PDB file of N, CA and C in Angstrom:
ATOM      1  N   UNK E 725     -70.211  51.405  79.594  1.00  0.00           N
ATOM      2  CA  UNK E 725     -71.466  51.203  80.207  1.00  0.00           C
ATOM      3  C   UNK E 725     -72.388  52.177  79.713  1.00  0.00           C
ATOM      4  N   UNK E 726     -73.550  51.765  79.513  1.00  0.00           N
ATOM      5  CA  UNK E 726     -74.535  53.036  79.254  1.00  0.00           C
ATOM      6  C   UNK E 726     -74.639  53.585  80.522  1.00  0.00           C
ATOM      7  N   UNK E 727     -75.212  54.753  80.455  1.00  0.00           N
ATOM      8  CA  UNK E 727     -75.743  55.706  81.938  1.00  0.00           C
ATOM      9  C   UNK E 727     -76.582  55.060  82.749  1.00  0.00           C
ATOM     10  N   UNK E 728     -77.315  54.239  82.199  1.00  0.00           N
ATOM     11  CA  UNK E 728     -78.317  53.352  83.289  1.00  0.00           C
ATOM     12  C   UNK E 728     -77.731  52.393  83.759  1.00  0.00           C
ATOM     13  N   UNK E 729     -76.980  51.829  83.100  1.00  0.00           N
ATOM     14  CA  UNK E 729     -76.082  50.632  83.652  1.00  0.00           C
ATOM     15  C   UNK E 729     -75.167  50.801  84.670  1.00  0.00           C
ATOM     16  N   UNK E 730     -74.416  52.283  84.509  1.00  0.00           N
ATOM     17  CA  UNK E 730     -73.373  52.617  85.254  1.00  0.00           C
ATOM     18  C   UNK E 730     -74.212  52.628  86.752  1.00  0.00           C
ATOM     19  N   UNK E 731     -75.397  53.671  86.768  1.00  0.00           N
ATOM     20  CA  UNK E 731     -75.942  54.073  87.651  1.00  0.00           C
ATOM     21  C   UNK E 731     -76.704  52.668  88.589  1.00  0.00           C
ATOM     22  N   UNK E 732     -76.983  51.703  87.750  1.00  0.00           N
ATOM     23  CA  UNK E 732     -77.705  50.471  88.589  1.00  0.00           C
ATOM     24  C   UNK E 732     -76.277  49.820  89.069  1.00  0.00           C
ATOM     25  N   UNK E 733     -75.126  49.782  88.478  1.00  0.00           N
ATOM     26  CA  UNK E 733     -73.892  49.326  89.089  1.00  0.00           C
ATOM     27  C   UNK E 733     -73.763  49.887  90.389  1.00  0.00           C
ATOM     28  N   UNK E 734     -73.744  51.064  90.188  1.00  0.00           N
ATOM     29  CA  UNK E 734     -73.315  52.049  91.517  1.00  0.00           C
ATOM     30  C   UNK E 734     -74.252  51.792  92.783  1.00  0.00           C
ATOM     31  N   UNK E 735     -75.471  51.512  92.544  1.00  0.00           N
ATOM     32  CA  UNK E 735     -76.404  51.199  93.384  1.00  0.00           C
ATOM     33  C   UNK E 735     -76.614  49.918  94.129  1.00  0.00           C
ATOM     34  N   UNK E 736     -75.933  48.975  93.269  1.00  0.00           N
ATOM     35  CA  UNK E 736     -76.211  47.480  93.844  1.00  0.00           C
ATOM     36  C   UNK E 736     -75.260  47.259  95.092  1.00  0.00           C
ATOM     37  N   UNK E 737     -75.854  46.557  96.238  1.00  0.00           N
ATOM     38  CA  UNK E 737     -74.902  46.306  96.851  1.00  0.00           C
ATOM     39  C   UNK E 737     -74.289  44.761  96.986  1.00  0.00           C
ATOM     40  N   UNK E 738     -74.751  44.147  95.995  1.00  0.00           N
ATOM     41  CA  UNK E 738     -74.252  42.849  95.560  1.00  0.00           C
ATOM     42  C   UNK E 738     -74.116  42.703  93.967  1.00  0.00           C
ATOM     43  N   UNK E 739     -72.666  42.085  93.461  1.00  0.00           N
ATOM     44  CA  UNK E 739     -72.522  42.009  92.270  1.00  0.00           C
ATOM     45  C   UNK E 739     -72.087  40.654  92.116  1.00  0.00           C
ATOM     46  N   UNK E 740     -72.495  39.795  90.981  1.00  0.00           N
ATOM     47  CA  UNK E 740     -71.875  38.636  90.457  1.00  0.00           C
ATOM     48  C   UNK E 740     -71.414  38.670  89.147  1.00  0.00           C
ATOM     49  N   UNK E 741     -70.062  38.486  89.105  1.00  0.00           N
ATOM     50  CA  UNK E 741     -68.989  38.245  87.988  1.00  0.00           C
ATOM     51  C   UNK E 741     -68.588  36.874  87.552  1.00  0.00           C
ATOM     52  N   UNK E 742     -68.934  36.987  86.310  1.00  0.00           N
ATOM     53  CA  UNK E 742     -68.703  35.437  85.477  1.00  0.00           C
ATOM     54  C   UNK E 742     -67.287  35.989  84.768  1.00  0.00           C
ATOM     55  N   UNK E 743     -66.887  34.887  83.985  1.00  0.00           N
ATOM     56  CA  UNK E 743     -65.734  34.974  83.103  1.00  0.00           C
ATOM     57  C   UNK E 743     -66.129  36.066  82.202  1.00  0.00           C
ATOM     58  N   UNK E 744     -65.037  36.960  82.107  1.00  0.00           N
ATOM     59  CA  UNK E 744     -65.537  38.133  81.138  1.00  0.00           C
ATOM     60  C   UNK E 744     -64.023  38.072  80.081  1.00  0.00           C
ATOM     61  N   UNK E 745     -64.256  37.850  78.763  1.00  0.00           N
ATOM     62  CA  UNK E 745     -63.060  37.877  78.062  1.00  0.00           C
ATOM     63  C   UNK E 745     -62.648  39.204  78.114  1.00  0.00           C
ATOM     64  N   UNK E 746     -61.225  39.391  78.307  1.00  0.00           N
ATOM     65  CA  UNK E 746     -60.390  40.557  78.068  1.00  0.00           C
ATOM     66  C   UNK E 746     -60.475  41.384  79.539  1.00  0.00           C
ATOM     67  N   UNK E 747     -60.836  40.877  80.357  1.00  0.00           N
ATOM     68  CA  UNK E 747     -60.885  41.366  81.859  1.00  0.00           C
ATOM     69  C   UNK E 747     -59.380  41.803  81.940  1.00  0.00           C
ATOM     70  N   UNK E 748     -59.074  43.190  82.503  1.00  0.00           N
ATOM     71  CA  UNK E 748     -57.742  43.388  82.880  1.00  0.00           C
ATOM     72  C   UNK E 748     -57.796  44.388  83.868  1.00  0.00           C
ATOM     73  N   UNK E 749     -56.863  45.019  84.555  1.00  0.00           N
ATOM     74  CA  UNK E 749     -56.590  45.715  85.680  1.00  0.00           C
ATOM     75  C   UNK E 749     -57.449  46.967  85.134  1.00  0.00           C
ATOM     76  N   UNK E 750     -57.485  47.592  84.051  1.00  0.00           N
ATOM     77  CA  UNK E 750     -57.818  48.664  83.502  1.00  0.00           C
ATOM     78  C   UNK E 750     -59.582  48.520  83.774  1.00  0.00           C
ATOM     79  N   UNK E 751     -60.191  47.486  83.191  1.00  0.00           N
ATOM     80  CA  UNK E 751     -61.600  47.227  83.347  1.00  0.00           C
ATOM     81  C   UNK E 751     -62.225  46.927  84.804  1.00  0.00           C
ATOM     82  N   UNK E 752     -61.051  45.992  85.339  1.00  0.00           N
ATOM     83  CA  UNK E 752     -61.598  46.130  87.000  1.00  0.00           C
ATOM     84  C   UNK E 752     -61.492  47.410  87.518  1.00  0.00           C
ATOM     85  N   UNK E 753     -60.639  48.282  87.393  1.00  0.00           N
ATOM     86  CA  UNK E 753     -60.699  49.430  88.146  1.00  0.00           C
ATOM     87  C   UNK E 753     -62.043  50.395  87.679  1.00  0.00           C
ATOM     88  N   UNK E 754     -62.423  50.466  86.435  1.00  0.00           N
ATOM     89  CA  UNK E 754     -63.562  50.987  86.109  1.00  0.00           C
ATOM     90  C   UNK E 754     -64.637  50.285  86.634  1.00  0.00           C
ATOM     91  N   UNK E 755     -64.893  48.986  87.100  1.00  0.00           N
ATOM     92  CA  UNK E 755     -65.822  48.346  87.879  1.00  0.00           C
ATOM     93  C   UNK E 755     -65.715  48.579  89.281  1.00  0.00           C
ATOM     94  N   UNK E 756     -64.583  49.130  89.676  1.00  0.00           N
ATOM     95  CA  UNK E 756     -64.153  49.368  91.075  1.00  0.00           C
ATOM     96  C   UNK E 756     -63.780  48.068  91.834  1.00  0.00           C
ATOM     97  N   UNK E 757     -63.096  47.365  90.917  1.00  0.00           N
ATOM     98  CA  UNK E 757     -62.308  45.975  91.458  1.00  0.00           C
ATOM     99  C   UNK E 757     -61.138  46.157  91.702  1.00  0.00           C
ATOM    100  N   UNK E 758     -60.613  45.135  92.663  1.00  0.00           N
ATOM    101  CA  UNK E 758     -58.946  45.437  93.006  1.00  0.00           C
ATOM    102  C   UNK E 758     -58.447  44.543  91.728  1.00  0.00           C
ATOM    103  N   UNK E 759     -57.144  44.840  91.690  1.00  0.00           N
ATOM    104  CA  UNK E 759     -56.353  43.969  90.619  1.00  0.00           C
ATOM    105  C   UNK E 759     -56.537  42.653  90.838  1.00  0.00           C
ATOM    106  N   UNK E 760     -56.558  42.143  92.115  1.00  0.00           N
ATOM    107  CA  UNK E 760     -56.626  40.537  92.662  1.00  0.00           C
ATOM    108  C   UNK E 760     -58.038  40.065  91.934  1.00  0.00           C
ATOM    109  N   UNK E 761     -58.920  41.147  92.569  1.00  0.00           N
ATOM    110  CA  UNK E 761     -60.483  40.874  91.731  1.00  0.00           C
ATOM    111  C   UNK E 761     -60.404  40.503  90.351  1.00  0.00           C
ATOM    112  N   UNK E 762     -59.961  41.431  89.705  1.00  0.00           N
ATOM    113  CA  UNK E 762     -59.938  41.357  88.452  1.00  0.00           C
ATOM    114  C   UNK E 762     -59.394  40.123  87.380  1.00  0.00           C
ATOM    115  N   UNK E 763     -58.128  39.951  88.297  1.00  0.00           N
ATOM    116  CA  UNK E 763     -57.475  38.468  87.969  1.00  0.00           C
ATOM    117  C   UNK E 763     -58.232  37.413  88.202  1.00  0.00           C
ATOM    118  N   UNK E 764     -58.784  37.239  89.102  1.00  0.00           N
ATOM    119  CA  UNK E 764     -59.774  36.022  89.596  1.00  0.00           C
ATOM    120  C   UNK E 764     -60.844  35.912  88.627  1.00  0.00           C
ATOM    121  N   UNK E 765     -61.382  37.057  88.265  1.00  0.00           N
ATOM    122  CA  UNK E 765     -62.626  37.043  87.123  1.00  0.00           C
ATOM    123  C   UNK E 765     -61.851  36.474  86.037  1.00  0.00           C
ATOM    124  N   UNK E 766     -60.737  37.018  85.572  1.00  0.00           N
ATOM    125  CA  UNK E 766     -60.053  36.392  84.420  1.00  0.00           C
ATOM    126  C   UNK E 766     -60.075  35.154  84.357  1.00  0.00           C
ATOM    127  N   UNK E 767     -59.996  34.389  85.739  1.00  0.00           N
ATOM    128  CA  UNK E 767     -59.446  32.909  85.644  1.00  0.00           C
ATOM    129  C   UNK E 767     -60.542  31.929  86.063  1.00  0.00           C
ATOM    130  N   UNK E 768     -61.856  32.982  85.952  1.00  0.00           N
ATOM    131  CA  UNK E 768     -62.990  32.015  86.224  1.00  0.00           C
ATOM    132  C   UNK E 768     -63.139  30.847  85.172  1.00  0.00           C
ATOM    133  N   UNK E 769     -63.932  29.887  85.356  1.00  0.00           N
ATOM    134  CA  UNK E 769     -64.218  28.784  84.418  1.00  0.00           C
ATOM    135  C   UNK E 769     -65.236  29.157  84.055  1.00  0.00           C
ATOM    136  N   UNK E 770     -65.218  29.322  82.439  1.00  0.00           N
ATOM    137  CA  UNK E 770     -66.690  29.605  81.774  1.00  0.00           C
ATOM    138  C   UNK E 770     -67.729  28.091  81.743  1.00  0.00           C
ATOM    139  N   UNK E 771     -68.816  28.415  81.941  1.00  0.00           N
ATOM    140  CA  UNK E 771     -69.882  27.570  81.779  1.00  0.00           C
ATOM    141  C   UNK E 771     -69.590  26.546  80.471  1.00  0.00           C
ATOM    142  N   UNK E 772     -70.183  25.328  81.012  1.00  0.00           N
ATOM    143  CA  UNK E 772     -70.588  24.346  79.807  1.00  0.00           C
ATOM    144  C   UNK E 772     -71.285  23.408  80.268  1.00  0.00           C
ATOM    145  N   UNK E 773     -72.231  22.930  79.117  1.00  0.00           N
ATOM    146  CA  UNK E 773     -73.183  22.100  79.809  1.00  0.00           C
ATOM    147  C   UNK E 773     -72.488  20.704  80.198  1.00  0.00           C
ATOM    148  N   UNK E 774     -71.458  20.489  79.715  1.00  0.00           N
ATOM    149  CA  UNK E 774     -70.795  19.185  80.331  1.00  0.00           C
ATOM    150  C   UNK E 774     -70.196  18.981  81.806  1.00  0.00           C
ATOM    151  N   UNK E 775     -69.700  20.318  82.289  1.00  0.00           N
ATOM    152  CA  UNK E 775     -69.605  20.328  83.423  1.00  0.00           C
ATOM    153  C   UNK E 775     -70.782  20.751  84.484  1.00  0.00           C
ATOM    154  N   UNK E 776     -71.720  21.392  83.696  1.00  0.00           N
ATOM    155  CA  UNK E 776     -73.042  21.605  84.383  1.00  0.00           C
ATOM    156  C   UNK E 776     -72.896  22.717  85.357  1.00  0.00           C
ATOM    157  N   UNK E 777     -72.033  23.575  85.329  1.00  0.00           N
ATOM    158  CA  UNK E 777     -71.735  24.884  85.894  1.00  0.00           C
ATOM    159  C   UNK E 777     -70.904  25.860  85.647  1.00  0.00           C
ATOM    160  N   UNK E 778     -71.065  27.150  85.888  1.00  0.00           N
ATOM    161  CA  UNK E 778     -69.870  28.226  85.601  1.00  0.00           C
ATOM    162  C   UNK E 778     -69.670  28.980  86.947  1.00  0.00           C
ATOM    163  N   UNK E 779     -68.246  29.325  86.881  1.00  0.00           N
ATOM    164  CA  UNK E 779     -67.724  29.792  88.281  1.00  0.00           C
ATOM    165  C   UNK E 779     -67.992  31.334  88.149  1.00  0.00           C
ATOM    166  N   UNK E 780     -68.203  31.836  89.574  1.00  0.00           N
ATOM    167  CA  UNK E 780     -68.813  32.996  89.597  1.00  0.00           C
ATOM    168  C   UNK E 780     -67.909  33.834  90.805  1.00  0.00           C
ATOM    169  N   UNK E 781     -67.767  35.159  90.813  1.00  0.00           N
ATOM    170  CA  UNK E 781     -67.134  35.713  92.084  1.00  0.00           C
ATOM    171  C   UNK E 781     -68.328  36.795  92.570  1.00  0.00           C
ATOM    172  N   UNK E 782     -68.592  36.280  93.618  1.00  0.00           N
ATOM    173  CA  UNK E 782     -69.829  37.067  94.352  1.00  0.00           C
ATOM    174  C   UNK E 782     -69.160  38.113  95.229  1.00  0.00           C
ATOM    175  N   UNK E 783     -69.499  39.515  95.026  1.00  0.00           N
ATOM    176  CA  UNK E 783     -68.806  40.743  95.876  1.00  0.00           C
ATOM    177  C   UNK E 783     -70.087  41.320  96.426  1.00  0.00           C
ATOM    178  N   UNK E 784     -70.013  41.484  97.814  1.00  0.00           N
ATOM    179  CA  UNK E 784     -70.832  41.961  98.492  1.00  0.00           C
ATOM    180  C   UNK E 784     -70.314  43.198  99.288  1.00  0.00           C
ATOM    181  N   UNK E 785     -71.011  44.333  99.091  1.00  0.00           N
ATOM    182  CA  UNK E 785     -70.428  45.561  99.911  1.00  0.00           C
ATOM    183  C   UNK E 785     -70.186  45.142 101.462  1.00  0.00           C
ATOM    184  N   UNK E 786     -69.418  45.803 101.904  1.00  0.00           N
ATOM    185  CA  UNK E 786     -68.626  45.790 103.438  1.00  0.00           C
ATOM    186  C   UNK E 786     -68.242  44.100 103.693  1.00  0.00           C
ATOM    187  N   UNK E 787     -68.607  43.356 102.779  1.00  0.00           N
ATOM    188  CA  UNK E 787     -68.333  41.770 103.274  1.00  0.00           C
ATOM    189  C   UNK E 787     -67.333  41.233 102.483  1.00  0.00           C
ATOM    190  N   UNK E 788     -67.018  41.584 101.088  1.00  0.00           N
ATOM    191  CA  UNK E 788     -65.825  41.164 100.362  1.00  0.00           C
ATOM    192  C   UNK E 788     -66.549  40.144  99.205  1.00  0.00           C
ATOM    193  N   UNK E 789     -65.350  39.599  98.739  1.00  0.00           N
ATOM    194  CA  UNK E 789     -65.672  38.641  97.772  1.00  0.00           C
ATOM    195  C   UNK E 789     -65.856  37.250  97.905  1.00  0.00           C
ATOM    196  N   UNK E 790     -66.334  36.415  97.527  1.00  0.00           N
ATOM    197  CA  UNK E 790     -66.381  34.849  97.897  1.00  0.00           C
ATOM    198  C   UNK E 790     -66.528  34.240  96.293  1.00  0.00           C
ATOM    199  N   UNK E 791     -66.013  33.058  96.091  1.00  0.00           N
ATOM    200  CA  UNK E 791     -66.142  32.353  94.769  1.00  0.00           C
ATOM    201  C   UNK E 791     -67.288  31.643  94.856  1.00  0.00           C
ATOM    202  N   UNK E 792     -67.886  31.181  93.717  1.00  0.00           N
ATOM    203  CA  UNK E 792     -69.052  30.213  93.726  1.00  0.00           C
ATOM    204  C   UNK E 792     -69.111  29.809  92.451  1.00  0.00           C
ATOM    205  N   UNK E 793     -70.558  29.002  92.328  1.00  0.00           N
ATOM    206  CA  UNK E 793     -70.725  28.119  91.266  1.00  0.00           C
ATOM    207  C   UNK E 793     -72.080  28.466  90.818  1.00  0.00           C
ATOM    208  N   UNK E 794     -72.650  28.671  89.404  1.00  0.00           N
ATOM    209  CA  UNK E 794     -74.082  29.116  89.129  1.00  0.00           C
ATOM    210  C   UNK E 794     -74.393  27.440  88.258  1.00  0.00           C
ATOM    211  N   UNK E 795     -75.430  26.622  88.799  1.00  0.00           N
ATOM    212  CA  UNK E 795     -75.649  25.589  88.177  1.00  0.00           C
ATOM    213  C   UNK E 795     -76.281  25.645  86.973  1.00  0.00           C
ATOM    214  N   UNK E 796     -76.021  24.730  85.920  1.00  0.00           N
ATOM    215  CA  UNK E 796     -76.413  25.278  84.609  1.00  0.00           C
ATOM    216  C   UNK E 796     -77.580  24.116  84.317  1.00  0.00           C
ATOM    217  N   UNK E 797     -78.014  23.398  85.135  1.00  0.00           N
ATOM    218  CA  UNK E 797     -79.323  22.412  85.349  1.00  0.00           C
ATOM    219  C   UNK E 797     -80.304  23.323  84.607  1.00  0.00           C
ATOM    220  N   UNK E 798     -80.790  22.763  83.627  1.00  0.00           N
ATOM    221  CA  UNK E 798     -82.166  23.484  82.918  1.00  0.00           C
ATOM    222  C   UNK E 798     -83.121  23.359  83.940  1.00  0.00           C
ATOM    223  N   UNK E 799     -83.607  22.644  84.850  1.00  0.00           N
ATOM    224  CA  UNK E 799     -84.406  22.819  85.842  1.00  0.00           C
ATOM    225  C   UNK E 799     -84.222  23.478  86.902  1.00  0.00           C
ATOM    226  N   UNK E 800     -82.937  23.472  87.417  1.00  0.00           N
ATOM    227  CA  UNK E 800     -82.453  24.636  88.417  1.00  0.00           C
ATOM    228  C   UNK E 800     -82.272  25.988  87.914  1.00  0.00           C
ATOM    229  N   UNK E 801     -82.013  26.015  86.821  1.00  0.00           N
ATOM    230  CA  UNK E 801     -81.284  27.182  86.427  1.00  0.00           C
ATOM    231  C   UNK E 801     -81.877  27.575  84.975  1.00  0.00           C
ATOM    232  N   UNK E 802     -82.765  27.621  84.483  1.00  0.00           N
ATOM    233  CA  UNK E 802     -83.209  27.660  82.807  1.00  0.00           C
ATOM    234  C   UNK E 802     -82.465  28.507  82.159  1.00  0.00           C
ATOM    235  N   UNK E 803     -82.484  29.723  82.942  1.00  0.00           N
ATOM    236  CA  UNK E 803     -81.854  30.871  81.963  1.00  0.00           C
ATOM    237  C   UNK E 803     -80.372  30.647  81.673  1.00  0.00           C
ATOM    238  N   UNK E 804     -79.561  30.285  82.673  1.00  0.00           N
ATOM    239  CA  UNK E 804     -78.236  29.722  82.407  1.00  0.00           C
ATOM    240  C   UNK E 804     -78.066  29.135  81.141  1.00  0.00           C
ATOM    241  N   UNK E 805     -78.982  27.617  81.271  1.00  0.00           N
ATOM    242  CA  UNK E 805     -78.772  26.745  80.363  1.00  0.00           C
ATOM    243  C   UNK E 805     -79.232  27.213  78.883  1.00  0.00           C
ATOM    244  N   UNK E 806     -80.228  27.946  78.801  1.00  0.00           N
ATOM    245  CA  UNK E 806     -81.026  28.441  77.773  1.00  0.00           C
ATOM    246  C   UNK E 806     -79.976  29.099  77.039  1.00  0.00           C
ATOM    247  N   UNK E 807     -79.297  30.200  77.861  1.00  0.00           N
ATOM    248  CA  UNK E 807     -78.263  31.213  77.141  1.00  0.00           C
ATOM    249  C   UNK E 807     -77.082  30.175  76.556  1.00  0.00           C
ATOM    250  N   UNK E 808     -76.686  29.266  77.319  1.00  0.00           N
ATOM    251  CA  UNK E 808     -75.406  28.588  77.086  1.00  0.00           C
ATOM    252  C   UNK E 808     -75.725  27.554  75.862  1.00  0.00           C
ATOM    253  N   UNK E 809     -76.946  27.309  75.637  1.00  0.00           N
ATOM    254  CA  UNK E 809     -77.416  26.474  74.606  1.00  0.00           C
ATOM    255  C   UNK E 809     -77.430  26.812  73.031  1.00  0.00           C
ATOM    256  N   UNK E 810     -77.290  28.138  73.065  1.00  0.00           N
ATOM    257  CA  UNK E 810     -77.355  29.119  71.906  1.00  0.00           C
ATOM    258  C   UNK E 810     -76.230  28.718  71.088  1.00  0.00           C
ATOM    259  N   UNK E 811     -76.348  28.362  69.576  1.00  0.00           N
ATOM    260  CA  UNK E 811     -75.598  28.160  68.741  1.00  0.00           C
ATOM    261  C   UNK E 811     -75.803  28.808  67.506  1.00  0.00           C
ATOM    262  N   UNK E 812     -75.289  29.834  66.866  1.00  0.00           N
ATOM    263  CA  UNK E 812     -75.873  30.607  65.644  1.00  0.00           C
ATOM    264  C   UNK E 812     -76.181  29.562  64.498  1.00  0.00           C
ATOM    265  N   UNK E 813     -75.188  28.384  64.428  1.00  0.00           N
ATOM    266  CA  UNK E 813     -75.246  27.843  63.310  1.00  0.00           C
ATOM    267  C   UNK E 813     -76.353  26.712  63.323  1.00  0.00           C
ATOM    268  N   UNK E 814     -77.065  26.270  64.399  1.00  0.00           N
ATOM    269  CA  UNK E 814     -78.044  25.964  64.894  1.00  0.00           C
ATOM    270  C   UNK E 814     -79.395  26.749  64.891  1.00  0.00           C
ATOM    271  N   UNK E 815     -79.372  27.904  65.816  1.00  0.00           N
ATOM    272  CA  UNK E 815     -80.235  28.700  66.019  1.00  0.00           C
ATOM    273  C   UNK E 815     -80.472  29.622  65.186  1.00  0.00           C
ATOM    274  N   UNK E 816     -79.872  30.110  64.344  1.00  0.00           N
ATOM    275  CA  UNK E 816     -79.672  31.548  63.644  1.00  0.00           C
ATOM    276  C   UNK E 816     -78.933  32.386  64.094  1.00  0.00           C
ATOM    277  N   UNK E 817     -79.084  33.469  63.630  1.00  0.00           N
ATOM    278  CA  UNK E 817     -78.169  34.805  63.980  1.00  0.00           C
ATOM    279  C   UNK E 817     -78.798  35.858  65.302  1.00  0.00           C
ATOM    280  N   UNK E 818     -80.032  35.420  65.080  1.00  0.00           N
ATOM    281  CA  UNK E 818     -80.918  36.264  65.797  1.00  0.00           C
ATOM    282  C   UNK E 818     -81.086  35.773  67.423  1.00  0.00           C
ATOM    283  N   UNK E 819     -80.031  36.164  68.258  1.00  0.00           N
ATOM    284  CA  UNK E 819     -80.044  35.859  69.611  1.00  0.00           C
ATOM    285  C   UNK E 819     -81.190  35.938  70.188  1.00  0.00           C
ATOM    286  N   UNK E 820     -81.749  37.277  70.085  1.00  0.00           N
ATOM    287  CA  UNK E 820     -82.976  37.529  71.076  1.00  0.00           C
ATOM    288  C   UNK E 820     -84.140  37.024  70.670  1.00  0.00           C
ATOM    289  N   UNK E 821     -84.133  36.778  69.438  1.00  0.00           N
ATOM    290  CA  UNK E 821     -85.346  35.488  68.727  1.00  0.00           C
ATOM    291  C   UNK E 821     -85.244  34.325  69.157  1.00  0.00           C
ATOM    292  N   UNK E 822     -84.126  33.660  69.275  1.00  0.00           N
ATOM    293  CA  UNK E 822     -83.841  32.501  69.842  1.00  0.00           C
ATOM    294  C   UNK E 822     -84.458  32.441  71.383  1.00  0.00           C
ATOM    295  N   UNK E 823     -83.820  33.776  72.343  1.00  0.00           N
ATOM    296  CA  UNK E 823     -84.318  33.593  73.877  1.00  0.00           C
ATOM    297  C   UNK E 823     -85.846  33.813  73.903  1.00  0.00           C
ATOM    298  N   UNK E 824     -86.345  34.307  72.612  1.00  0.00           N
ATOM    299  CA  UNK E 824     -88.098  34.695  72.957  1.00  0.00           C
ATOM    300  C   UNK E 824     -88.722  33.231  72.882  1.00  0.00           C
ATOM    301  N   UNK E 825     -88.039  32.270  72.414  1.00  0.00           N
ATOM    302  CA  UNK E 825     -88.619  30.714  72.382  1.00  0.00           C
ATOM    303  C   UNK E 825     -88.969  30.343  73.816  1.00  0.00           C
ATOM    304  N   UNK E 826     -88.243  30.754  74.709  1.00  0.00           N
ATOM    305  CA  UNK E 826     -88.209  30.192  75.924  1.00  0.00           C
ATOM    306  C   UNK E 826     -88.739  31.409  76.882  1.00  0.00           C
ATOM    307  N   UNK E 827     -89.523  32.159  76.389  1.00  0.00           N
ATOM    308  CA  UNK E 827     -90.026  33.254  77.392  1.00  0.00           C
ATOM    309  C   UNK E 827     -90.877  32.620  78.588  1.00  0.00           C
ATOM    310  N   UNK E 828     -91.590  31.562  78.212  1.00  0.00           N
ATOM    311  CA  UNK E 828     -92.524  31.038  79.192  1.00  0.00           C
ATOM    312  C   UNK E 828     -91.556  30.224  80.394  1.00  0.00           C
ATOM    313  N   UNK E 829     -90.718  29.580  79.923  1.00  0.00           N
ATOM    314  CA  UNK E 829     -89.772  29.087  80.932  1.00  0.00           C
ATOM    315  C   UNK E 829     -88.929  29.819  81.615  1.00  0.00           C
ATOM    316  N   UNK E 830     -88.355  30.987  80.611  1.00  0.00           N
ATOM    317  CA  UNK E 830     -87.301  31.882  81.548  1.00  0.00           C
ATOM    318  C   UNK E 830     -87.905  33.096  82.190  1.00  0.00           C
ATOM    319  N   UNK E 831     -88.889  33.357  81.525  1.00  0.00           N
ATOM    320  CA  UNK E 831     -89.530  34.692  82.017  1.00  0.00           C
ATOM    321  C   UNK E 831     -88.542  35.723  82.071  1.00  0.00           C
ATOM    322  N   UNK E 832     -88.141  36.082  80.603  1.00  0.00           N
ATOM    323  CA  UNK E 832     -87.090  37.196  80.417  1.00  0.00           C
ATOM    324  C   UNK E 832     -88.168  38.719  80.764  1.00  0.00           C
ATOM    325  N   UNK E 833     -87.469  39.594  80.896  1.00  0.00           N
ATOM    326  CA  UNK E 833     -87.954  40.864  81.036  1.00  0.00           C
ATOM    327  C   UNK E 833     -87.428  41.718  79.971  1.00  0.00           C
ATOM    328  N   UNK E 834     -88.186  41.836  79.130  1.00  0.00           N
ATOM    329  CA  UNK E 834     -87.761  42.713  77.937  1.00  0.00           C
ATOM    330  C   UNK E 834     -88.098  44.184  78.296  1.00  0.00           C
ATOM    331  N   UNK E 835     -87.268  45.050  77.877  1.00  0.00           N
ATOM    332  CA  UNK E 835     -87.594  46.442  77.858  1.00  0.00           C
ATOM    333  C   UNK E 835     -87.267  47.203  76.562  1.00  0.00           C
TER     334      UNK E 835
END
């Protein structure tokens, strides 16, 4: 993680984890996760448009973890839908340029 990302992570009282390829106990420890939480993240279902959702693990300080789903419906959650529609063979190799096409709908915040 960059220094800024690590600071933001440490200050956050709520974290949402989706499937992370390569998640293991070592990465889990770095993120402050238990081995069970890291294993849950590794087993989450990746989102796809056919199913219409992706699975998440919501972690809230002092409350613990809860599984959940993020809807990928374009009207309900346009950011998730747009991000998952990206296909380099159809949309080109520049992912950020692809996302800029949806600035008005998704209201990305570029820094």
